[in-house]
Amino acid sequence: MVKMAEALVRLQTLAELPTVATVAAAFREAGHELALVGGPVRDAMLGRGTNDLDFTTDARPDEILRIVTPISTAQWDIGREFGTIGARIDAETVEITTYRADEYDGTTRKPVVAFGDSLEGDLVRRDFTVNAMALRVPEVALVDPSGGVEDLVAGILRTPIEPEVSFGDDPLRMLRAARFAGQLGFSVHADVRTAMAERAATLDIVSAERIQGELTKLLSTDAPREGIRLLVDTGLAERFLPEIPALRLEIDEHHHHKDVYEHSLTVLDQAIGYEKQRHPGEAPDLVLRLAALLHDIGKPATKRTEAGGVTFYHHDIVGAKLAKKRLTTLRYDGDTIRDVARLVELHLRFFGYTEAAWSDSAVRRYVRDAGPLLERLHMLTRADVTTRNRRKADRLGFAYDDLEDRIAVLREQEQIDAVRPELDGNRIQEVLGVPPGRVIGEAYRFLLELRLDDGPLGEEEAERRLLAWWAERDERG
């Protein structure tokens, strides 16, 4: 709950920040208006940390650059076309944008950039009322033409103008509603939700890169679950991430399988919990969160009803392929795509551990296959346990504790994170007396399998076994 007396004190504190005071004084001296706008004002009132300083002004871009140059150590005008000048002032990065009065043609997402003359006119063209508040500086006056304060107190997301008009201007704002629902923990006004459902198809004109950016921001919030649910319920997810609504499989009358959609949201929640527990204060792990959300997307395609119930054989392999295809379409980078797909592929591997004790060889292979993703695989696998059966959950938890303990012991004894044969390619050539070629790769793989099966052998024993393998290979022809 926002307490207005405390919120006003925080706004005063925001206005008194050295960087804010420096910029405000420079613009006043130049005869121009200046106001902090959007996120910094909202977050200050909520008592949240303020990471960005965004200003708006009646000054045009050339004049903004002239004003900030003497008080800054660096300036950039990459956003000049849209009225934005960036600067580094007092070790802080700030962005200052000319009042905007854009118009949209209703066909594309791109506005016809038009500069405005009033702060109030600029504010009403913004996405949500809680982002359409400004703090005039240096006089410290709150400007709120759309009732953002009331919505902030109520924890509601509304648009400053009719939502269908706002979303018609820029359909990406519908995804921003989901992101802010997760980021702020706010509910979405019924009119906004209705407009999102009615205009879901218009998201198709937005580029994959912009959609990916909002999905990433949503998943990077502390509680993305409700934002994802909003995207699914309004039909927006169907436009860019259809694998998630597809998880809402029909549950048979005997409940032979769990609700995969709700299970996936719970796995995401729990993965974030493990991430925060293991790495407090660090940046959100997008790879882990994407893998948690997508880990079961292979189930709809592999669902089979058999005498004993419902099965999803090989959904891990199918899911990895689907994840790679979807993330590629969304223009994620190659490393993210590769790592998420690999985690999806490996997420079931552990569950064989509870059925029969693994040999040291199996543990080595688990570590080898996970590679640098091992810790993420630990967190994903633990998060994948959502059963309400306390005894079953404890059994799985204890089993994974045991696996991690065994990995730690083998890591200390054998350096299993970098398992490789005792002999490299050059030494294999010397021992076998053969030139470089395919046989060297075959020999290397043979020695690697020995290393995984039997642990460290020592160079002498490795050479002996290599020669025996070579002799047997020659006999086979």
PDB file of C-alpha atoms in Angstrom, residues 21 72 81 149 182 184 187 192 211 213 215 219 225 278 281 287 315 329 386 394 428 432 443 445 468:
ATOM      1  CA  ALA A  21      19.705  19.132  -9.107  1.00  0.00           C
ATOM      2  CA  SER A  72      28.456  16.229 -18.627  1.00  0.00           C
ATOM      3  CA  GLU A  81      15.437  11.584 -34.313  1.00  0.00           C
ATOM      4  CA  VAL A 149      -1.531   8.408  -8.087  1.00  0.00           C
ATOM      5  CA  GLY A 182       4.715  -9.068 -12.892  1.00  0.00           C
ATOM      6  CA  LEU A 184       4.814  -4.258  -9.830  1.00  0.00           C
ATOM      7  CA  SER A 187      -3.833  -6.078 -11.310  1.00  0.00           C
ATOM      8  CA  VAL A 192      -7.504  -3.023 -20.380  1.00  0.00           C
ATOM      9  CA  ILE A 211       8.469  -8.777 -28.514  1.00  0.00           C
ATOM     10  CA  GLY A 213      12.619  -7.597 -25.359  1.00  0.00           C
ATOM     11  CA  LEU A 215       9.296 -11.219 -22.841  1.00  0.00           C
ATOM     12  CA  LEU A 219      10.817 -13.134 -17.179  1.00  0.00           C
ATOM     13  CA  ARG A 225       3.713 -15.894 -13.262  1.00  0.00           C
ATOM     14  CA  ARG A 278      22.042 -19.656  -4.643  1.00  0.00           C
ATOM     15  CA  GLY A 281      21.587 -10.044  -5.414  1.00  0.00           C
ATOM     16  CA  VAL A 287      18.517 -18.988 -19.521  1.00  0.00           C
ATOM     17  CA  HIS A 315       8.986 -35.064 -24.699  1.00  0.00           C
ATOM     18  CA  THR A 329      11.976 -17.040 -34.256  1.00  0.00           C
ATOM     19  CA  THR A 386       5.953 -29.953  -7.853  1.00  0.00           C
ATOM     20  CA  ASP A 394      11.267 -35.580   0.127  1.00  0.00           C
ATOM     21  CA  ILE A 428      47.803 -41.148 -29.640  1.00  0.00           C
ATOM     22  CA  LEU A 432      49.874 -46.053 -32.534  1.00  0.00           C
ATOM     23  CA  ALA A 443      40.890 -43.599 -30.536  1.00  0.00           C
ATOM     24  CA  ARG A 445      36.576 -41.264 -28.164  1.00  0.00           C
ATOM     25  CA  ALA A 468      44.874 -53.527 -26.959  1.00  0.00           C
TER      26      ALA A 468
END
